[in-house]
GROMACS .gro file of C-alpha atoms in nm:
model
  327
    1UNK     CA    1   1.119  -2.314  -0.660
    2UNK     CA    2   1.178  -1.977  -0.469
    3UNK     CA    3   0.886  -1.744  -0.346
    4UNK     CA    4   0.888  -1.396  -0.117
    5UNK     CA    5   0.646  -1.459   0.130
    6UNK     CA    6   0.443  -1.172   0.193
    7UNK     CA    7   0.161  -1.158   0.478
    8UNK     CA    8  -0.132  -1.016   0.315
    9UNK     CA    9  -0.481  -0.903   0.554
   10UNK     CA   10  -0.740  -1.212   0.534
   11UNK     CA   11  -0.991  -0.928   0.435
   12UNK     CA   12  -0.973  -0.597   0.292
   13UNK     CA   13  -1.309  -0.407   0.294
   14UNK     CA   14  -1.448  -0.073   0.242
   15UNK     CA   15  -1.808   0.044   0.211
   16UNK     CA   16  -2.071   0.193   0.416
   17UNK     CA   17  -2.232   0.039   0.755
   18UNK     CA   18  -1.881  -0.127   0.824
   19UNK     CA   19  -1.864  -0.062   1.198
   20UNK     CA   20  -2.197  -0.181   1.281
   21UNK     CA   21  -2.153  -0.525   1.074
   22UNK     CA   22  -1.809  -0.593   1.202
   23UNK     CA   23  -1.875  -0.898   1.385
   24UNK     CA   24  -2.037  -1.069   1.063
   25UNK     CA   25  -1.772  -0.926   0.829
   26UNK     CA   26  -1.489  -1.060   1.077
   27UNK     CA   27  -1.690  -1.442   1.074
   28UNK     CA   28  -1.736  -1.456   0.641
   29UNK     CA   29  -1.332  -1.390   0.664
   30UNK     CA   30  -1.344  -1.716   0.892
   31UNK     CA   31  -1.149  -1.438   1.176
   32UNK     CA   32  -1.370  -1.604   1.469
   33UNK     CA   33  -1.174  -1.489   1.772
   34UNK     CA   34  -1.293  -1.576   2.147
   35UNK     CA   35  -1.192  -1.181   2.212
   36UNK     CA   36  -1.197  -0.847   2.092
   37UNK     CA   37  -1.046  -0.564   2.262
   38UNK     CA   38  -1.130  -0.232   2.119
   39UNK     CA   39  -0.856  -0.010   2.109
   40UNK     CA   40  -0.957   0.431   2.044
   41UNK     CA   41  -0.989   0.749   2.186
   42UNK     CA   42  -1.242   0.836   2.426
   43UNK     CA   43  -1.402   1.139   2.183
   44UNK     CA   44  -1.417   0.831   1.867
   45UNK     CA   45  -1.546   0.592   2.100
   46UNK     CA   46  -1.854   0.842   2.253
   47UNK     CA   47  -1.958   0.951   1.908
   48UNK     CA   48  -1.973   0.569   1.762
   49UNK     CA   49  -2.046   0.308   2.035
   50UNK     CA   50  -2.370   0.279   1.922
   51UNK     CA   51  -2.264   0.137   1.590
   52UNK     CA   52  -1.907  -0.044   1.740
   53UNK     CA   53  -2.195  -0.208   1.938
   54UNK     CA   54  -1.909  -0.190   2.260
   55UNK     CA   55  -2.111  -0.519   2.418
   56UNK     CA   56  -1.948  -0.753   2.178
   57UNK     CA   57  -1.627  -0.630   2.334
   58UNK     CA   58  -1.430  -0.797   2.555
   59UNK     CA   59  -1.236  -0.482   2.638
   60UNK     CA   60  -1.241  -0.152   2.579
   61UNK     CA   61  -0.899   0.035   2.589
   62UNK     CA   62  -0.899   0.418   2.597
   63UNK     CA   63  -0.586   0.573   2.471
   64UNK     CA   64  -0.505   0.938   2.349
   65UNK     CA   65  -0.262   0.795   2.061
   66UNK     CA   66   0.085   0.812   1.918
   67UNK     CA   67   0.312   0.789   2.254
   68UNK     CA   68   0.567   0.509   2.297
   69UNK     CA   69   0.449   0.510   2.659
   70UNK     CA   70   0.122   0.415   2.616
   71UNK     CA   71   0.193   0.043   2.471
   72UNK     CA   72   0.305  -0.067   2.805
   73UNK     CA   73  -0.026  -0.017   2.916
   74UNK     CA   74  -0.181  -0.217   2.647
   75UNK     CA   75   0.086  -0.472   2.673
   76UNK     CA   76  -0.013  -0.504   3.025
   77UNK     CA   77  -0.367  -0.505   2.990
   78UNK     CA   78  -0.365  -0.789   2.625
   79UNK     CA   79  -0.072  -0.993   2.679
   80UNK     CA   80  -0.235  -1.255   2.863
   81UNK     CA   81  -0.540  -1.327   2.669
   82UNK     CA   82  -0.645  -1.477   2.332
   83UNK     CA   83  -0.795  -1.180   2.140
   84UNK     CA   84  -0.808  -1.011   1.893
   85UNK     CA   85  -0.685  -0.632   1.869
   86UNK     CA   86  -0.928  -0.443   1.681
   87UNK     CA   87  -0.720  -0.052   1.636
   88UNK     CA   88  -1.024   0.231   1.562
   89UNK     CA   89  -0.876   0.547   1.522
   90UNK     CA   90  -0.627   0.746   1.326
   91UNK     CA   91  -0.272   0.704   1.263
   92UNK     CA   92  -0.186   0.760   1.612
   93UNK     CA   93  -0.391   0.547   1.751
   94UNK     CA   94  -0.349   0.271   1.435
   95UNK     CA   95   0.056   0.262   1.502
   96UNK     CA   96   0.031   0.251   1.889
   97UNK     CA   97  -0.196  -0.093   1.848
   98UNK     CA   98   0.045  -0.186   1.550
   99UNK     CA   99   0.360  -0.186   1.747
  100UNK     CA  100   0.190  -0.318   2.102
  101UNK     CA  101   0.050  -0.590   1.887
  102UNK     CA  102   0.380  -0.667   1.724
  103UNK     CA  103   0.572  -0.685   2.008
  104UNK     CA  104   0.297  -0.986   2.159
  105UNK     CA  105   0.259  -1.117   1.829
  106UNK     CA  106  -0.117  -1.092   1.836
  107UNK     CA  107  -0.308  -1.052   1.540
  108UNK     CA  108  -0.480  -0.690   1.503
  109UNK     CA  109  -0.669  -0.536   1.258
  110UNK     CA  110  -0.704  -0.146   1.113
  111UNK     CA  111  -1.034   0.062   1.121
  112UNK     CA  112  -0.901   0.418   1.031
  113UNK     CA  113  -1.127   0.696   1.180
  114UNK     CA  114  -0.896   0.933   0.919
  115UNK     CA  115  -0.688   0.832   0.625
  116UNK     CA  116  -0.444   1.127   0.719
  117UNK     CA  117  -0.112   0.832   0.643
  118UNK     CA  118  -0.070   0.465   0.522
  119UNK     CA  119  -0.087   0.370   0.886
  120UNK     CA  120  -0.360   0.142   0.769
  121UNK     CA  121  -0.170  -0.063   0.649
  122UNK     CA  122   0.235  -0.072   0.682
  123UNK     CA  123   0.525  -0.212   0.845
  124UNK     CA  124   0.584   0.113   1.024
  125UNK     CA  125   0.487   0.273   1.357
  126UNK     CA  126   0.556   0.631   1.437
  127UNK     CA  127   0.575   0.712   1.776
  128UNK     CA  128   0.651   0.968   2.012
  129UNK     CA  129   0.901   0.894   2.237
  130UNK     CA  130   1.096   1.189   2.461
  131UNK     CA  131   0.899   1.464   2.237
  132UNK     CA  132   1.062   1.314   1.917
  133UNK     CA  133   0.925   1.074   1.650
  134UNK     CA  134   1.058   0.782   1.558
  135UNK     CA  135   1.025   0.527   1.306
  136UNK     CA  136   0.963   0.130   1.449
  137UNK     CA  137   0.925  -0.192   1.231
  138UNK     CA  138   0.593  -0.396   1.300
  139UNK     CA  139   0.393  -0.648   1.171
  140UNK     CA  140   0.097  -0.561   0.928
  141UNK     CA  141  -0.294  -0.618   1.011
  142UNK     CA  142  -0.475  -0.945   0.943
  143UNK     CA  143  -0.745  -0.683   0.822
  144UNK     CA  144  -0.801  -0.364   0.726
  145UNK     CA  145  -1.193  -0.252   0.759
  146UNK     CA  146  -1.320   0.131   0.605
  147UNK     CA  147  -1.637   0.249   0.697
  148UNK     CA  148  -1.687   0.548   0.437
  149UNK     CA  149  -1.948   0.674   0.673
  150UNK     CA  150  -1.691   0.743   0.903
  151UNK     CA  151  -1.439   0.894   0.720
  152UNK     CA  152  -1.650   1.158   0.557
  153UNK     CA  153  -1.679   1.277   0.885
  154UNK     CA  154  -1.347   1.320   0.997
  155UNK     CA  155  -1.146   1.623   0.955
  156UNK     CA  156  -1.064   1.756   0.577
  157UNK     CA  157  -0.722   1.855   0.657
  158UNK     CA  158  -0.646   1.513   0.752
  159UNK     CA  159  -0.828   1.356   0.410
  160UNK     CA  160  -0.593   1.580   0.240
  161UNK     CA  161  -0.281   1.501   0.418
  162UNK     CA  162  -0.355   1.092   0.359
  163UNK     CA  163  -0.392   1.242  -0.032
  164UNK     CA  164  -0.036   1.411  -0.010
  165UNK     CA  165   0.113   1.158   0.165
  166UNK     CA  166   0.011   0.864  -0.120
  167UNK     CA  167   0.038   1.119  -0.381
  168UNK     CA  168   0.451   1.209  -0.246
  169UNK     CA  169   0.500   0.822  -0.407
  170UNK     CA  170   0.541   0.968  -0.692
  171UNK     CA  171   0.868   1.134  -0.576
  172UNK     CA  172   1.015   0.859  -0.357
  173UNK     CA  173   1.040   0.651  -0.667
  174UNK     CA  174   1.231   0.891  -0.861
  175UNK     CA  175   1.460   0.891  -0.560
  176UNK     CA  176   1.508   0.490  -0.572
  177UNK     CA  177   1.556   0.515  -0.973
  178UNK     CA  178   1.812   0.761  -0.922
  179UNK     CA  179   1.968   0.564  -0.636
  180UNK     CA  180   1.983   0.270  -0.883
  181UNK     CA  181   2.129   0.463  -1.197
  182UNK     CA  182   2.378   0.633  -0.948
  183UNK     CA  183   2.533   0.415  -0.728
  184UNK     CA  184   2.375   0.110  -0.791
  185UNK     CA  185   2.111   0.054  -0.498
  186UNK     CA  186   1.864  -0.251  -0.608
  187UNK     CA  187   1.542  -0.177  -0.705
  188UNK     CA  188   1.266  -0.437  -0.624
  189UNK     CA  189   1.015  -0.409  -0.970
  190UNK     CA  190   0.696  -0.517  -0.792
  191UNK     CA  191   0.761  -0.321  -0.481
  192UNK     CA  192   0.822   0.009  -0.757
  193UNK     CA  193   0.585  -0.093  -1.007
  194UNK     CA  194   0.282  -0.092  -0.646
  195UNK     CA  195   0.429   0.239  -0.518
  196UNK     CA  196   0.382   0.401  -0.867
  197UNK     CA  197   0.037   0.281  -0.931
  198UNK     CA  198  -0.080   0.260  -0.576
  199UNK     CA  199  -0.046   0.736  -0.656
  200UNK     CA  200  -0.176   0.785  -0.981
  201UNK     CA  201  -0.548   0.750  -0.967
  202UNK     CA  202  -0.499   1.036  -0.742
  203UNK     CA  203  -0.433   1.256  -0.988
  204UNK     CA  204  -0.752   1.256  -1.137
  205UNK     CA  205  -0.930   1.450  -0.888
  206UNK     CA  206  -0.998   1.796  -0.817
  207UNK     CA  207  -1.128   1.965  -0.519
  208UNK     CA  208  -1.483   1.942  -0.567
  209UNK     CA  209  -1.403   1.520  -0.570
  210UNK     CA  210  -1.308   1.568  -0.216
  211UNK     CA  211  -1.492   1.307  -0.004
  212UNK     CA  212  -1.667   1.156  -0.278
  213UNK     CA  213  -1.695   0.779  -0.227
  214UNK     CA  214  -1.491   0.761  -0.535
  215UNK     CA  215  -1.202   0.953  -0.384
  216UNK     CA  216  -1.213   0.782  -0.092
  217UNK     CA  217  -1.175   0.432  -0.210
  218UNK     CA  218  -0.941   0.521  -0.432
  219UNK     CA  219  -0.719   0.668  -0.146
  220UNK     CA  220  -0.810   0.322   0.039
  221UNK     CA  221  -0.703   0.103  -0.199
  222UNK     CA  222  -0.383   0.342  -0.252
  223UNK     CA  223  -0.281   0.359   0.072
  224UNK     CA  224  -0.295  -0.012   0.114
  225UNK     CA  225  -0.143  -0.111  -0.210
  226UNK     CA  226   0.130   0.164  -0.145
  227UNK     CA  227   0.182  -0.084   0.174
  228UNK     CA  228   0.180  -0.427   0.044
  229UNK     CA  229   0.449  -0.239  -0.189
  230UNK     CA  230   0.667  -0.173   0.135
  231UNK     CA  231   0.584  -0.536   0.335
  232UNK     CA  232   0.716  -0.686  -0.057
  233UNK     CA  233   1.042  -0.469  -0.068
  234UNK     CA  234   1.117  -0.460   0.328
  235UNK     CA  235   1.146  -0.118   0.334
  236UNK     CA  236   1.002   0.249   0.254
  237UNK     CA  237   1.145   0.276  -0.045
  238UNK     CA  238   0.900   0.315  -0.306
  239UNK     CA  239   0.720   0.492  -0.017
  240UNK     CA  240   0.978   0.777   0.131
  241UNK     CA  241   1.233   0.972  -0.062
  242UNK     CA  242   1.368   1.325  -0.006
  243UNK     CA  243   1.050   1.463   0.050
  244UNK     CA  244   1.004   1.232   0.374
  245UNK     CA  245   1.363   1.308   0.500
  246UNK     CA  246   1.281   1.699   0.560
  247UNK     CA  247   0.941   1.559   0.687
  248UNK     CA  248   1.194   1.383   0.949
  249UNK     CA  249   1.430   1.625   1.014
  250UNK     CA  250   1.120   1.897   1.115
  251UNK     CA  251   0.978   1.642   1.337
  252UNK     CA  252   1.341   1.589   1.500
  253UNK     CA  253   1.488   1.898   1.506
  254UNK     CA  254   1.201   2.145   1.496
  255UNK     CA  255   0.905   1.976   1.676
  256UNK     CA  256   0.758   2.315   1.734
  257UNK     CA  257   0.733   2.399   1.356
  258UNK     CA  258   0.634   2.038   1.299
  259UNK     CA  259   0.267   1.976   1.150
  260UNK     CA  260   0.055   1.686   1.035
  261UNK     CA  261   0.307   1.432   0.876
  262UNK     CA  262   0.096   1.384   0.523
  263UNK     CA  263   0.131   1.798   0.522
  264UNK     CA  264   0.506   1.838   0.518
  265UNK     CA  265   0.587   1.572   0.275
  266UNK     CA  266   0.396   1.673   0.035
  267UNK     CA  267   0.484   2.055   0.067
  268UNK     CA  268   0.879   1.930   0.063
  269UNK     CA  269   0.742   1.743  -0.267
  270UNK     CA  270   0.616   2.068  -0.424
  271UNK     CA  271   0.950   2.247  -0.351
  272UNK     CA  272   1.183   1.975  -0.487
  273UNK     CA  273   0.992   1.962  -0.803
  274UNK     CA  274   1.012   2.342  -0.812
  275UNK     CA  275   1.378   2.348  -0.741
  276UNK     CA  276   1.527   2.047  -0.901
  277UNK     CA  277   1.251   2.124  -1.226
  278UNK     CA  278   1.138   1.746  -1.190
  279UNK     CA  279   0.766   1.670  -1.185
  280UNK     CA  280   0.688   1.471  -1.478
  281UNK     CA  281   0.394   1.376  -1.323
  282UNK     CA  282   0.239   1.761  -1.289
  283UNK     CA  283   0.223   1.721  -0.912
  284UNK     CA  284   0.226   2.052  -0.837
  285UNK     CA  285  -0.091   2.095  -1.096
  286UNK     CA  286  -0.244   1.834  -0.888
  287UNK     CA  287  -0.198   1.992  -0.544
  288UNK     CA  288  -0.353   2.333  -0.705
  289UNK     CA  289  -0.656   2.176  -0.820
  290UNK     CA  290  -0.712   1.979  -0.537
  291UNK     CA  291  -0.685   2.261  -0.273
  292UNK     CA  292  -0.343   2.148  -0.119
  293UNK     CA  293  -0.183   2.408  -0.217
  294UNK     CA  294  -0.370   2.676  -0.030
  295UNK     CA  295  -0.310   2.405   0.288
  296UNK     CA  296   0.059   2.403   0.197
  297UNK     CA  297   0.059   2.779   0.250
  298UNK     CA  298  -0.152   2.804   0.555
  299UNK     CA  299  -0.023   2.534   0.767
  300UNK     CA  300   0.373   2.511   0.704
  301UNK     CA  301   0.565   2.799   0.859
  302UNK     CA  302   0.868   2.763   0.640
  303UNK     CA  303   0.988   2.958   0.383
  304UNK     CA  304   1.156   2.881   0.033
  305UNK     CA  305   1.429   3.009   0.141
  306UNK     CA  306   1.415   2.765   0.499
  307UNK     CA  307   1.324   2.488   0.288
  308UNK     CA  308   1.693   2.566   0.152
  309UNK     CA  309   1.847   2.525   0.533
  310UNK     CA  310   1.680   2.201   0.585
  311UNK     CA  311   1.823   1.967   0.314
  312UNK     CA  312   2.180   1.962   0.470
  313UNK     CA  313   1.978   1.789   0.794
  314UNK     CA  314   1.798   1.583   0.544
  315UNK     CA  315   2.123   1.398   0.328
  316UNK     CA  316   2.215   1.339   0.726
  317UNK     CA  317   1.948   1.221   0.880
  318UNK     CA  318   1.891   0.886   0.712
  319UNK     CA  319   2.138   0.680   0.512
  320UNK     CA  320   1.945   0.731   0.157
  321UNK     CA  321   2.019   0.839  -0.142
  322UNK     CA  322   1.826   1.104  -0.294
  323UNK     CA  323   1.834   1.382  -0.539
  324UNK     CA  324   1.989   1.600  -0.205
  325UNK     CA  325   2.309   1.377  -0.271
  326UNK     CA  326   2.267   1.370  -0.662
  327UNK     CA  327   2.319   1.794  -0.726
   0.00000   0.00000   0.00000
């Protein structure tokens, strides 16, 4: 008989209290390591080493997050040692310790500070390398630990953009059905069937839901089914359709109109249910009541009518098919 194996984290947990019950948490999951190294920012790790409780800690590593440079240094400083990489941060600081881990092969796990992405929990890094992003494969976590605590502390804009960026799902996959009908890309059911669902308990909320616990597991466990979807399929998929692409093509060609990535894609979602009339799923509705709209409009400096110049980067800048190449 024939299986896909698929590397799922040894423990998945979100609740309150996490960071200061870590060490028990890590030894029920039988994850009894002889190091940790703690991996953050300086400003993340001032404001919680009380509760990290930075004795237990083999190392602490300092970084200021998301530059391809900076892995050498934890390369350097982890390769030699038996540990355990514990990333606490947000998704610049999760996909630097995801790719430096990946390249040792040492096993790491994901404490988001923010859930601005699904860095939490994917088989992609993005990094900065030479001022531009780019997109690198990597292993996932062996564990994925949310302290709700923490997260109701971080920055709304960046609770909203981890919203847009699960919610913008829901227009990837019409991308990969229409890739399928069209010119006959393969479609992997499970991988579409996660991406789909992972989105649409999303859609329930409204802004006055922001932060609730509610909300906030549900954009846990959507973010990291929304991954397990990509580690299944071996790709983005179910996870990045046209609305990613002008995401891309802003970072690349127009870093200095670029913004936070969760913002963009789900703006570029809004217009390509506007223009193409597609958005069975009321979308749009859902950005309006859930105050992403008014973020839309005061963080993205583009116009309609720029949107318009940016889609013939986008059917270039990645070989996918999406509605860009359907009309």
């Amino acid at each position: 008989m024939f299986y896909n194996l698929v590397k799922t984290p040894v423990i998945v947990k979100t609740g309150k209290h996490i960071l200061g019950n870590m060490d028990r948490l890590l030894s029920e999951a039988h994850l009894v390591f002889p190091k940790k190294i703690l991996i953050t920012q300086e400003n993340l790790y001032e404001a919680y080493k009380e509760e990290l409780g930075t004795d237990t800690f083999y190392k602490v590593i300092l970084v200021e997050g998301g530059q391809l440079s900076e892995t050498n240094a934890i390369i350097d400083e982890c390769k030699s040692e038996d540990v355990l990489m514990i990333a606490f941060g947000g998704g610049s600081v999760l996909d630097i310790v995801k790719y430096s881990a990946s390249k040792m092969d040492k096993p790491y796990i994901t404490v988001p500070s923010a859930l601005s992405n699904d860095a939490i929990y994917s088989c992609v890094a993005r990094l900065t390398e030479n001022r531009k992003k780019i997109s690198l494969g990597v292993q996932p976590p062996i564990g994925i630990l949310v302290d709700i605590d923490v997260i109701k502390k971080s920055p709304r804009v960046l609770f909203m953009a981890g919203v847009a960026d699960l919610v913008s799902n829901l227009s990837a996959i019409q991308d990969w059905l229409l890739a399928h009908n069209e010119i006959g890309e393969p479609i992997n059911e499970l991988a579409f069937m996660l991406a789909k669902e992972s989105a649409l308990p999303m859609l329930r909320y409204s802004e006055d839901d922001v932060f609730s616990d509610n909300m906030i597991l549900d954009l846990v466990n959507g973010l990291v089914t929304s991954g397990l979807g990509m580690i299944i399929s071996g790709n983005t998929r179910g996870t990045s359709g046209a609305e990613h692409l002008i995401s891309h093509v802003i970072d690349e060609y127009f870093p200095n109109k670029s913004t936070i990535h969760g913002i963009q894609v789900g703006w570029a979602q809004t217009l390509i249910a506007k223009k193409y009339h597609n958005d069975p799923y009321k979308v749009n509705e859902f950005y309006k009541n859930v105050g992403l709209m008014k973020i839309f409009n005061e963080m993205i400096p583009w116009s309609e009518e720029e949107f318009e110049n940016l889609i013939p980067y986008a059917k270039k800048i990645r070989n996918r098919y999406t509605i860009f190449d359907h009309l």
